[in-house]
mmCIF file of C-alpha atoms in Angstrom:
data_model
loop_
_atom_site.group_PDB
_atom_site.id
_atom_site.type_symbol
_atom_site.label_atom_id
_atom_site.label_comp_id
_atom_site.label_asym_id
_atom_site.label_seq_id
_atom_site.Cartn_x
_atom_site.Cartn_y
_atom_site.Cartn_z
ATOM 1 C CA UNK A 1101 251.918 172.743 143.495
ATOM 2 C CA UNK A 1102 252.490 171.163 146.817
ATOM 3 C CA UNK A 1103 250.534 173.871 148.515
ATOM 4 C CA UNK A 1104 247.768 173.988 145.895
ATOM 5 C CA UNK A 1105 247.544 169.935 146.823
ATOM 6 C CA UNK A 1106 246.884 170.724 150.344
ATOM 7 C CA UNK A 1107 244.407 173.788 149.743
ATOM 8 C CA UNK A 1108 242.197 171.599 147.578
ATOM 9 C CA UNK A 1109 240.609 168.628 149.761
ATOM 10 C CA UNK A 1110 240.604 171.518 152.625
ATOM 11 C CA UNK A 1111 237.935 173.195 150.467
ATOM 12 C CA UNK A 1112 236.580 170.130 149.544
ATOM 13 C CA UNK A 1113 236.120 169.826 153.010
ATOM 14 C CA UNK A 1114 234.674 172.835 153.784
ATOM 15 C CA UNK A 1115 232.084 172.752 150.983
ATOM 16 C CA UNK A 1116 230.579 169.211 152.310
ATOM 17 C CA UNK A 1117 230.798 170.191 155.799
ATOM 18 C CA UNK A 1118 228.742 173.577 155.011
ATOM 19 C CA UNK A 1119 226.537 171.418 153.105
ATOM 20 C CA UNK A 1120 225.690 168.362 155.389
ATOM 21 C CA UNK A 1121 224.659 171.208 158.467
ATOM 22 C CA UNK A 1122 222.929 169.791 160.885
ATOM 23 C CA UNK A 1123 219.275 170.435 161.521
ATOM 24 C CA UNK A 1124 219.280 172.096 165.317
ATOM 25 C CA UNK A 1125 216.689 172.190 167.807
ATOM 26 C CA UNK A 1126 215.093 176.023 168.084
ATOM 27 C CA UNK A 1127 216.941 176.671 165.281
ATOM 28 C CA UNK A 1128 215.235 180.030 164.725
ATOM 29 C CA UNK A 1129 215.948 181.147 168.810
ATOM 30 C CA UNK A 1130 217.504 183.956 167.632
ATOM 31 C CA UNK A 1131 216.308 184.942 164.238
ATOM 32 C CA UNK A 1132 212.533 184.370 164.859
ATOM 33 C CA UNK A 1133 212.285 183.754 168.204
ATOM 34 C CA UNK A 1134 208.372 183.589 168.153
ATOM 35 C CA UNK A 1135 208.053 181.152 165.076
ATOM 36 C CA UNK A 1136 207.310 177.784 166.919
ATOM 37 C CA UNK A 1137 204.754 179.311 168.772
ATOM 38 C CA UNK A 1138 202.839 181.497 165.948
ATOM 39 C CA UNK A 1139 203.068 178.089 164.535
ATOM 40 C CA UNK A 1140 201.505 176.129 167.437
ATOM 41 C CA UNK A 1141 198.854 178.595 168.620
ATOM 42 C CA UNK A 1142 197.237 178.446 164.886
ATOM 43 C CA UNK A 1143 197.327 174.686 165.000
ATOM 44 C CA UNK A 1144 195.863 175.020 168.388
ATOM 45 C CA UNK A 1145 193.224 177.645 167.233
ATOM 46 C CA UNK A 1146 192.325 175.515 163.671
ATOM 47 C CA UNK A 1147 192.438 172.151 163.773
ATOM 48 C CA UNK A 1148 189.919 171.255 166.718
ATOM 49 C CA UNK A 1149 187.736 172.388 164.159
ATOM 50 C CA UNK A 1150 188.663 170.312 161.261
ATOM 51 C CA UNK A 1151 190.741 167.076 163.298
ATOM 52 C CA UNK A 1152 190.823 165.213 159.949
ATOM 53 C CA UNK A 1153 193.410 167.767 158.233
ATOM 54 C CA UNK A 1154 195.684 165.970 160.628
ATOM 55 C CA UNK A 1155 195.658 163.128 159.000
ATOM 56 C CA UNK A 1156 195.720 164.883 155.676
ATOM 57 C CA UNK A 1157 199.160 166.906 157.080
ATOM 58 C CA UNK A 1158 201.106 164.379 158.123
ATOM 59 C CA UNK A 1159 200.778 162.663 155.064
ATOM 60 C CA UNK A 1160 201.558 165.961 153.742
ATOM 61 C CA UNK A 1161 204.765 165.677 155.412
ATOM 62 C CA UNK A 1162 205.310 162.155 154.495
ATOM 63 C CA UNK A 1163 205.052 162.838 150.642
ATOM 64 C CA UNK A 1164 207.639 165.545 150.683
ATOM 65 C CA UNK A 1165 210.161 163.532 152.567
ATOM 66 C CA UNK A 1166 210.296 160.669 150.312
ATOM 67 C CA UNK A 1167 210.478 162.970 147.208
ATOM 68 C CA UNK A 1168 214.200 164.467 146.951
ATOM 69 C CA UNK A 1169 213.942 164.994 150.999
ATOM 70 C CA UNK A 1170 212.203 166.963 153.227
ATOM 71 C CA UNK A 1171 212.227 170.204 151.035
ATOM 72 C CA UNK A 1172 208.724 171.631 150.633
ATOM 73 C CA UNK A 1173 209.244 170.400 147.029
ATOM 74 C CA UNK A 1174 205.263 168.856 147.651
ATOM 75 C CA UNK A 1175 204.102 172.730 147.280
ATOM 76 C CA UNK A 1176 205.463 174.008 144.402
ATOM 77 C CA UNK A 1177 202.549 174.879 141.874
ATOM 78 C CA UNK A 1178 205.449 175.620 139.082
ATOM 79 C CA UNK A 1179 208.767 175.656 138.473
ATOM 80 C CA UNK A 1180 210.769 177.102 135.047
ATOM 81 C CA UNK A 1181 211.890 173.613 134.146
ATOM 82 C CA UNK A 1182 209.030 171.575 135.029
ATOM 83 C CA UNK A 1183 206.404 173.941 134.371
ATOM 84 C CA UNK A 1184 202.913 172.507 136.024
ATOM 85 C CA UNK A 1185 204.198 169.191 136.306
ATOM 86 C CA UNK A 1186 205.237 169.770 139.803
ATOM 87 C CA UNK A 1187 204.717 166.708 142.777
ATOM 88 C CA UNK A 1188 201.837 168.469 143.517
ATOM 89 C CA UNK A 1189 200.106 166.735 140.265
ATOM 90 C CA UNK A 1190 201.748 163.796 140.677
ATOM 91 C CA UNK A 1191 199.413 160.459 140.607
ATOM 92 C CA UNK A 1192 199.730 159.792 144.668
ATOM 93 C CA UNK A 1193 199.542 163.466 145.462
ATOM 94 C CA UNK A 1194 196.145 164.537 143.663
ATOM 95 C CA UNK A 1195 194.954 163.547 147.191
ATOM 96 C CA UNK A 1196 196.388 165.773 149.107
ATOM 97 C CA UNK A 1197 195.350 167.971 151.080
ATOM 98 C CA UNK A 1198 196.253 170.713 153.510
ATOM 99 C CA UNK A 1199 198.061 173.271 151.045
ATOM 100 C CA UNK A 1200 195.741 176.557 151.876
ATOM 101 C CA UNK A 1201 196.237 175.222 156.484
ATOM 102 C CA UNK A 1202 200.257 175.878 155.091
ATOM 103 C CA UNK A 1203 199.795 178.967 153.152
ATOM 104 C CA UNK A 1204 198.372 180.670 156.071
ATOM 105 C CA UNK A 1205 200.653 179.835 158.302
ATOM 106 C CA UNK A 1206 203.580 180.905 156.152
ATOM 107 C CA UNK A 1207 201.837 184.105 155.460
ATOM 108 C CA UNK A 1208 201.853 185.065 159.258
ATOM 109 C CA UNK A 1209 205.271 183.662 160.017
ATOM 110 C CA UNK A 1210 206.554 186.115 157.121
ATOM 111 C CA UNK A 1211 204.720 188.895 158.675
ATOM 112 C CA UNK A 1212 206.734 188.268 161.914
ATOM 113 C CA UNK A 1213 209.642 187.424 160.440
ATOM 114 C CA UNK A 1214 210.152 188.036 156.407
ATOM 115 C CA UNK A 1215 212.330 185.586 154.854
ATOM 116 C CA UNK A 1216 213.940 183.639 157.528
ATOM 117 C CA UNK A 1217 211.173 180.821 158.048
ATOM 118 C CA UNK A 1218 211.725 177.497 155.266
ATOM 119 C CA UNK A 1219 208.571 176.334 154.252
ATOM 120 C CA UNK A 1220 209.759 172.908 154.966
ATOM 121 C CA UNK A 1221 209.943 173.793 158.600
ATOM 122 C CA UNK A 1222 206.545 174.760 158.641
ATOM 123 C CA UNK A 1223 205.431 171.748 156.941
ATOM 124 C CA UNK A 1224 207.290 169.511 159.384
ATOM 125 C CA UNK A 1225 206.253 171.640 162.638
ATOM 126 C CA UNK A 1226 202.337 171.659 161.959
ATOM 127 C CA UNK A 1227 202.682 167.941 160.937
ATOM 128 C CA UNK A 1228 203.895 167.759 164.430
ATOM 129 C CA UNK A 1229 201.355 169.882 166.407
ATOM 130 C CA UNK A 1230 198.402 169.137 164.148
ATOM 131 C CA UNK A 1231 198.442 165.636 165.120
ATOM 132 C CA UNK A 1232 199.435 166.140 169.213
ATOM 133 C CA UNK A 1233 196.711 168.570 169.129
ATOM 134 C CA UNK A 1234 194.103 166.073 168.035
ATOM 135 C CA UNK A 1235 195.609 163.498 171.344
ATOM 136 C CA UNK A 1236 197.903 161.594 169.362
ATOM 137 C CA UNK A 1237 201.677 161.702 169.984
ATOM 138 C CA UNK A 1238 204.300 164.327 169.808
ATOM 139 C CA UNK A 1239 207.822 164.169 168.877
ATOM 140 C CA UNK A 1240 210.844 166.588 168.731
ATOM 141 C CA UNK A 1241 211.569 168.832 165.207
ATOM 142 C CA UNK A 1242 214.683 170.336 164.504
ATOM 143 C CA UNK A 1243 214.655 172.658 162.457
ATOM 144 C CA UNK A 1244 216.973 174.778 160.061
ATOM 145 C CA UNK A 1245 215.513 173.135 156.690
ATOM 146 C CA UNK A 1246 216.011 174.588 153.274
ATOM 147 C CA UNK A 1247 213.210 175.002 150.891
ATOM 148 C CA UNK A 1248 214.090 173.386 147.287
ATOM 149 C CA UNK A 1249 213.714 174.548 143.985
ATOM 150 C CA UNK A 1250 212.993 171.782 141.920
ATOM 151 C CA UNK A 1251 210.211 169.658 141.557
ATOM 152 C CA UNK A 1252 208.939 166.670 139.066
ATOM 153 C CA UNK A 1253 205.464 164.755 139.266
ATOM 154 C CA UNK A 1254 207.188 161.775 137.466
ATOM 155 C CA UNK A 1255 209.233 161.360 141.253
ATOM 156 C CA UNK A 1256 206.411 161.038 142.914
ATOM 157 C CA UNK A 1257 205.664 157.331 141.289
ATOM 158 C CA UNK A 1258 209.234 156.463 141.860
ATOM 159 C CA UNK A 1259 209.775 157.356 145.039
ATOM 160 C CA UNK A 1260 206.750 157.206 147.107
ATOM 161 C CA UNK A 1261 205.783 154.026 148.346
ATOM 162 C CA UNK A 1262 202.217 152.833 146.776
ATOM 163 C CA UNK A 1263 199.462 151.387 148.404
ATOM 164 C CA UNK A 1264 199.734 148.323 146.175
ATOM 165 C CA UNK A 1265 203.226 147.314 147.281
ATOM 166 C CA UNK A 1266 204.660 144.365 148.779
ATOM 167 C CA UNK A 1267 207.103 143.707 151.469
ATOM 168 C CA UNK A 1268 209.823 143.576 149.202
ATOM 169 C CA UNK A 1269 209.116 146.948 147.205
ATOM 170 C CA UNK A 1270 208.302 148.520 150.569
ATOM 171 C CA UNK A 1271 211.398 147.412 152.249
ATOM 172 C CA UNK A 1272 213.820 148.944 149.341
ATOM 173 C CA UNK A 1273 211.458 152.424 148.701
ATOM 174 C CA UNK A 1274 212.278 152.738 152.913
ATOM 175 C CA UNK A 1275 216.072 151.322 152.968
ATOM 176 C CA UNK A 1276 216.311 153.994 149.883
ATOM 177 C CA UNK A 1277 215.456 156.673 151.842
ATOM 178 C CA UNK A 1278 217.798 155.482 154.848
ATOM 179 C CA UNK A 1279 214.485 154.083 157.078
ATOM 180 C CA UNK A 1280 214.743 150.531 158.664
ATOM 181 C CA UNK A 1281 211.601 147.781 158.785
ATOM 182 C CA UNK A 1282 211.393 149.257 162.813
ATOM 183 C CA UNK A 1283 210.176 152.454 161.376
ATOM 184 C CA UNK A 1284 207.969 151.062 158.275
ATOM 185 C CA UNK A 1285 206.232 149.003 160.427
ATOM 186 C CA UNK A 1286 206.115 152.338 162.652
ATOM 187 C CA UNK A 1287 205.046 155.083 160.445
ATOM 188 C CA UNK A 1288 202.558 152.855 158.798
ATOM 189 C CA UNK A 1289 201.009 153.625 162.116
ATOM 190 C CA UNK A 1290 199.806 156.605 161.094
ATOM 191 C CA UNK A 1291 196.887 154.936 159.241
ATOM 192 C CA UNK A 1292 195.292 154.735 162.684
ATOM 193 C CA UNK A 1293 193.768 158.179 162.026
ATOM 194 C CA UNK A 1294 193.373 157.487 157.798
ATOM 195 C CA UNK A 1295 191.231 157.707 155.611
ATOM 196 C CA UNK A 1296 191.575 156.397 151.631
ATOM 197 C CA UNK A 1297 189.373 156.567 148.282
ATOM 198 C CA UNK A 1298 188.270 153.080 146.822
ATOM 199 C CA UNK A 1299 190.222 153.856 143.917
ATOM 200 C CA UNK A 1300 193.672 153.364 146.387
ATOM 201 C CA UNK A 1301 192.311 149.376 147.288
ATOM 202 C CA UNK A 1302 189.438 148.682 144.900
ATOM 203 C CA UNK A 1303 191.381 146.236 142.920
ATOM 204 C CA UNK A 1304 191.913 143.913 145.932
ATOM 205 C CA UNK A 1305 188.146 143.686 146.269
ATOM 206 C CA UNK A 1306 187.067 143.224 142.216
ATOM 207 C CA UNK A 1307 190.053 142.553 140.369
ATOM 208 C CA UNK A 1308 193.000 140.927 142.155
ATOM 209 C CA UNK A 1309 194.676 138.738 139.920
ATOM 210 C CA UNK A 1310 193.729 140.845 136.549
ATOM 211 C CA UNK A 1311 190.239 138.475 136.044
ATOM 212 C CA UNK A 1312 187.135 140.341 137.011
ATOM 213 C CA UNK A 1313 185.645 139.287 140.144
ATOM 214 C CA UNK A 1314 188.682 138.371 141.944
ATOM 215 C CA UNK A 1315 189.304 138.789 145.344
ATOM 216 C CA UNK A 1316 192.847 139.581 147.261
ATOM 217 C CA UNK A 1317 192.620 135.949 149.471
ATOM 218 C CA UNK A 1318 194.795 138.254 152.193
ATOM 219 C CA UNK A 1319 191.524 140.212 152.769
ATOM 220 C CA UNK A 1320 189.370 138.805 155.794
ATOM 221 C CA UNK A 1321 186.524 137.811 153.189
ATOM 222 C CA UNK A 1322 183.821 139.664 156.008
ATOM 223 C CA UNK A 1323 185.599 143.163 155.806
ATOM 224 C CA UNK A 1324 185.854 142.416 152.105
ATOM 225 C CA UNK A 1325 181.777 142.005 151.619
ATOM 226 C CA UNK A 1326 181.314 145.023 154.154
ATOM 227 C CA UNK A 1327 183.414 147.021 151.952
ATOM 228 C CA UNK A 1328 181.952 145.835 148.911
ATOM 229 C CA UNK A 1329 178.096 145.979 150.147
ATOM 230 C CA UNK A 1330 178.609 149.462 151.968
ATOM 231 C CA UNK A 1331 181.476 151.553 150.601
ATOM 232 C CA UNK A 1332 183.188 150.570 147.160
ATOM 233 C CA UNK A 1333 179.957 149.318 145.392
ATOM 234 C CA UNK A 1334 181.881 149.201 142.142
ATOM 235 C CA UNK A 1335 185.809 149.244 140.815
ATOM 236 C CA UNK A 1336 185.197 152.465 139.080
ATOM 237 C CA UNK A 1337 184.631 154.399 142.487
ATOM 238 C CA UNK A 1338 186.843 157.538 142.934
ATOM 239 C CA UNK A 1339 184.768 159.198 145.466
ATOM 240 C CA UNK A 1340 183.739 157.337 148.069
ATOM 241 C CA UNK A 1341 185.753 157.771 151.331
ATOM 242 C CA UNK A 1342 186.676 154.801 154.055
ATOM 243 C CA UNK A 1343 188.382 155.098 156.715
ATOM 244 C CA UNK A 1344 191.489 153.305 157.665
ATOM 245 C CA UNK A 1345 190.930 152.254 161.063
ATOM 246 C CA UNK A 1346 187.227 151.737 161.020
ATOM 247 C CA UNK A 1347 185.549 152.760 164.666
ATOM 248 C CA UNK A 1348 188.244 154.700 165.817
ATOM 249 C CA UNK A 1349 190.003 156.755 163.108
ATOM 250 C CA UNK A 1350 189.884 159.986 165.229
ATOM 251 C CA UNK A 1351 191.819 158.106 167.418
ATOM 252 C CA UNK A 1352 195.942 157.466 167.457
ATOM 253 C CA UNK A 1353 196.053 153.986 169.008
ATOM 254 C CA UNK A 1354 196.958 150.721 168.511
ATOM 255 C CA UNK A 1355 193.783 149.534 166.272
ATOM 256 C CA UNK A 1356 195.529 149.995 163.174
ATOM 257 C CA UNK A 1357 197.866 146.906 164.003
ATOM 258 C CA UNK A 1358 195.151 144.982 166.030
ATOM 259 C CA UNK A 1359 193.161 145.356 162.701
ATOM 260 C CA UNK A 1360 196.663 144.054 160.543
ATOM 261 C CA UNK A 1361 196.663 140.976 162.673
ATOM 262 C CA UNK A 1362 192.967 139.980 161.768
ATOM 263 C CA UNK A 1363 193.589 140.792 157.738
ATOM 264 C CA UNK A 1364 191.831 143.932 157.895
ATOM 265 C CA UNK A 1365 194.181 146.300 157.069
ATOM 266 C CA UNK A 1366 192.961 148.447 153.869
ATOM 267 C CA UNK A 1367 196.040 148.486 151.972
ATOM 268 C CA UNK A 1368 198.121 145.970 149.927
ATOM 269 C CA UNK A 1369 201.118 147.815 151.572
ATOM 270 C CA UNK A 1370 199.129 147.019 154.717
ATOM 271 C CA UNK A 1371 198.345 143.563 154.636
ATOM 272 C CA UNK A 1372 202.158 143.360 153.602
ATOM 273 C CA UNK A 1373 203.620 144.164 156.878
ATOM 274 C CA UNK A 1374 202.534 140.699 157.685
ATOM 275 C CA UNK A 1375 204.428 138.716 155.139
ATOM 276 C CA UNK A 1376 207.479 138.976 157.383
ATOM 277 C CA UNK A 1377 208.725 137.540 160.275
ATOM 278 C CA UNK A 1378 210.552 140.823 161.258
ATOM 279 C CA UNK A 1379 207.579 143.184 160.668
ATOM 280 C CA UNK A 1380 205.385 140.861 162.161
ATOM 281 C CA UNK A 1381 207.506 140.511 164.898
ATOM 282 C CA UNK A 1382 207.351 144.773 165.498
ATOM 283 C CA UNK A 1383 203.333 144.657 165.121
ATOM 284 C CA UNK A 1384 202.806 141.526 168.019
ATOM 285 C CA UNK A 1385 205.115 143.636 169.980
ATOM 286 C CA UNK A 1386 203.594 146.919 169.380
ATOM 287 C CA UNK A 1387 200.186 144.960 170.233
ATOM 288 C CA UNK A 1388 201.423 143.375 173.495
ATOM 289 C CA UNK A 1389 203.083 146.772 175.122
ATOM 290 C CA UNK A 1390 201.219 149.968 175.764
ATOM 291 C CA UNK A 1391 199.951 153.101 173.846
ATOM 292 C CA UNK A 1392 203.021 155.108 175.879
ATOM 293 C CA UNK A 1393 205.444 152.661 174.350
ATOM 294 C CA UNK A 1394 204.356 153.138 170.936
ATOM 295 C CA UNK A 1395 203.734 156.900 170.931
ATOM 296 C CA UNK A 1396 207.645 157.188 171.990
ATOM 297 C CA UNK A 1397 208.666 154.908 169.219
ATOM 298 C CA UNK A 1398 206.904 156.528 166.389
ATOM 299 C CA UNK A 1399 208.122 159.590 167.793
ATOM 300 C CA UNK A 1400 211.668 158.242 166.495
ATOM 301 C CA UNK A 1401 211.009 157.441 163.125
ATOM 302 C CA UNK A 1402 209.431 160.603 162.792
ATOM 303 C CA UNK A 1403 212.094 162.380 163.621
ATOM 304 C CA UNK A 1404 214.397 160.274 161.637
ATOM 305 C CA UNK A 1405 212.024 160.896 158.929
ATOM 306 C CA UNK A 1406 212.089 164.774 159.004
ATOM 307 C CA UNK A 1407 216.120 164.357 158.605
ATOM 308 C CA UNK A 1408 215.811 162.547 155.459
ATOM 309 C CA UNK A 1409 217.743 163.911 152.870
ATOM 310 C CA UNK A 1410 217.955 167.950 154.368
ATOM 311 C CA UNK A 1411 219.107 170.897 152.691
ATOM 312 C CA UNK A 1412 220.920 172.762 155.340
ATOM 313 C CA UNK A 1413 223.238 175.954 155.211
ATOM 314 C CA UNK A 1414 223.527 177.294 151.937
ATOM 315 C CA UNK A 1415 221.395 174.654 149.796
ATOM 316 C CA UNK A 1416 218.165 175.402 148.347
ATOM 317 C CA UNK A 1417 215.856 178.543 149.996
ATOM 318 C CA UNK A 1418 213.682 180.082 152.079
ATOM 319 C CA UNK A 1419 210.731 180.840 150.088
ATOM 320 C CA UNK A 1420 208.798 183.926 150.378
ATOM 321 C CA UNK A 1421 205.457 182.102 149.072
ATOM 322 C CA UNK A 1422 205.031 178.377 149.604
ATOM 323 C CA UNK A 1423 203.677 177.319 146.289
ATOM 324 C CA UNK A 1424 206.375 179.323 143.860
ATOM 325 C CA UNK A 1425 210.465 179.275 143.845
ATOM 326 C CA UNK A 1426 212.109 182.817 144.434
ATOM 327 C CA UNK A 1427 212.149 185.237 141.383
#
């Protein structure tokens, strides 16, 4: 018995250690030695041509974080318990786009290499290059994810943050996920190259307080006519696209939070980050210092980002095809 005492955390042990793996930088050095750069020459080769996808795969990247971690779970089309109802359909992720730019690249990654590449890797890496390909900033990926094999829509409502939140429900969907007010405030940033549907902000400009013809006070009333008179002519307006950081959305700069600090930011989850001292705080600063300064801090939360909530060793898969679990 004594033995059988001493044999059992020591297993215990093992299995959690196995389990929490590390993510590793050039994780694939040996097993795919080429992958990283198959991965960066078709980023390189594809989205000169079509910059705004960068936009669209970071988000990408984003969405599959906050939804049971970084697992690829965002490209499942089906899975045997779930059926259609994947995250894909989800409410916030009808949006997305950016699923065909992955396929491809996991198609010639498995011709190189057949089932060693995650598909969560690949979403992370070309989230990376896409958007230091387009001039914006780069940060470091480790790799060694594991691809999941479940997948819910209803988890997408719960879990990733909405553009009609406030401080408060923003500050709990990030501390839930392990991410600070530093890196909200940070990876918010990323709106500097966004662009939304009306449908995401409407309400702020028709229906604020649940009366027709209301108007979010938060809202610099000028951008709120402009919008009104020359994008999102009417609440019921799914199509019509704005960008995020009018003037210079191809562009990763500091706009986004210049724009914040004159009530123009697009977003109820926007306009929030002013609300607090502390966030407010990290935008004046972010304002005051340079565009080096903030590239290497958003670099940081995106890498903590990409470690949020892993499956490593002998969790999950490596899919053969992006959008369907093993057979």
């Amino acid at each position: 018995m004594a033995t059988f005492g001493y044999l059992c955390p020591l297993i215990l042990l093992c299995i959690l250690v196995s389990s929490h793996a590390q993510l590793q930088q050039n994780f694939y050095a040996k097993s795919c030695p080429k992958a990283e750069k198959i991965i960066l020459e078709y980023v390189h080769k594809h989205i000169p041509n079509a910059p705004s996808l960068a936009a669209a795969l970071i988000r990408m990247h984003f969405h599959d974080c906050f939804v049971r971690g970084c697992d690829a779970s965002v490209l499942l089309n089906f899975t045997s318990s779930t059926g259609n109802q994947t995250e894909k359909f989800g409410i916030p992720n009808l949006t997305l786009r950016g699923f065909s730019f992955i396929d491809n690249v996991k198609k010639i990654i498995e011709d190189e290499c057949p089932g060693v590449v995650s598909c969560a890797d690949i979403v992370a890496l070309v989230a990376r290059d896409s958007v230091a390909v387009t001039g914006g900033p780069s940060w470091s990926v480790p790799t060694g994810r594991r691809d999941g094999r479940i997948s819910n829509a209803s988890e997408t409502l719960t879990d990733i943050p909405a553009p009609t939140s406030n401080f408060s429900t923003l500050q709990n969907d990030f501390a839930k996920k392990g991410l600070d007010l530093k890196d909200l405030v940070l990876l918010s940033g990323a709106h500097t190259i966004g662009i939304s549907h009306c449908s995401s902000f409407s309400t702020r400009l028709y229906n604020f307080t649940g009366t027709f013809g209301t108007q979010d006070p938060s809202l610099d009333s000028e951008y709120a006519a402009n919008l009104k008179a020359n994008k999102c002519k009417s609440i019921n307006d799914n199509t019509t696209i704005v960008e995020m950081d009018p003037g210079s959305f191809r562009t990763f700069d500091l706009s986004y939070y210049k724009l914040l600090l004159k009530r123009r930011g697009l977003f109820q989850s926007d306009a929030a980050l002013t609300t607090s001292t502390t966030t407010k705080s990290y935008i004046d600063q972010l304002v005051a210092g340079s565009l080096k300064e903030f590239y290497a801090e958003f670099a940081q939360s995106m890498e903590k980002m990409g470690r949020i909530e892993v499956k490593t060793g002998s969790d999950g898969e490596i899919r053969k095809h992006c959008a369907v679990v093993n057979g």
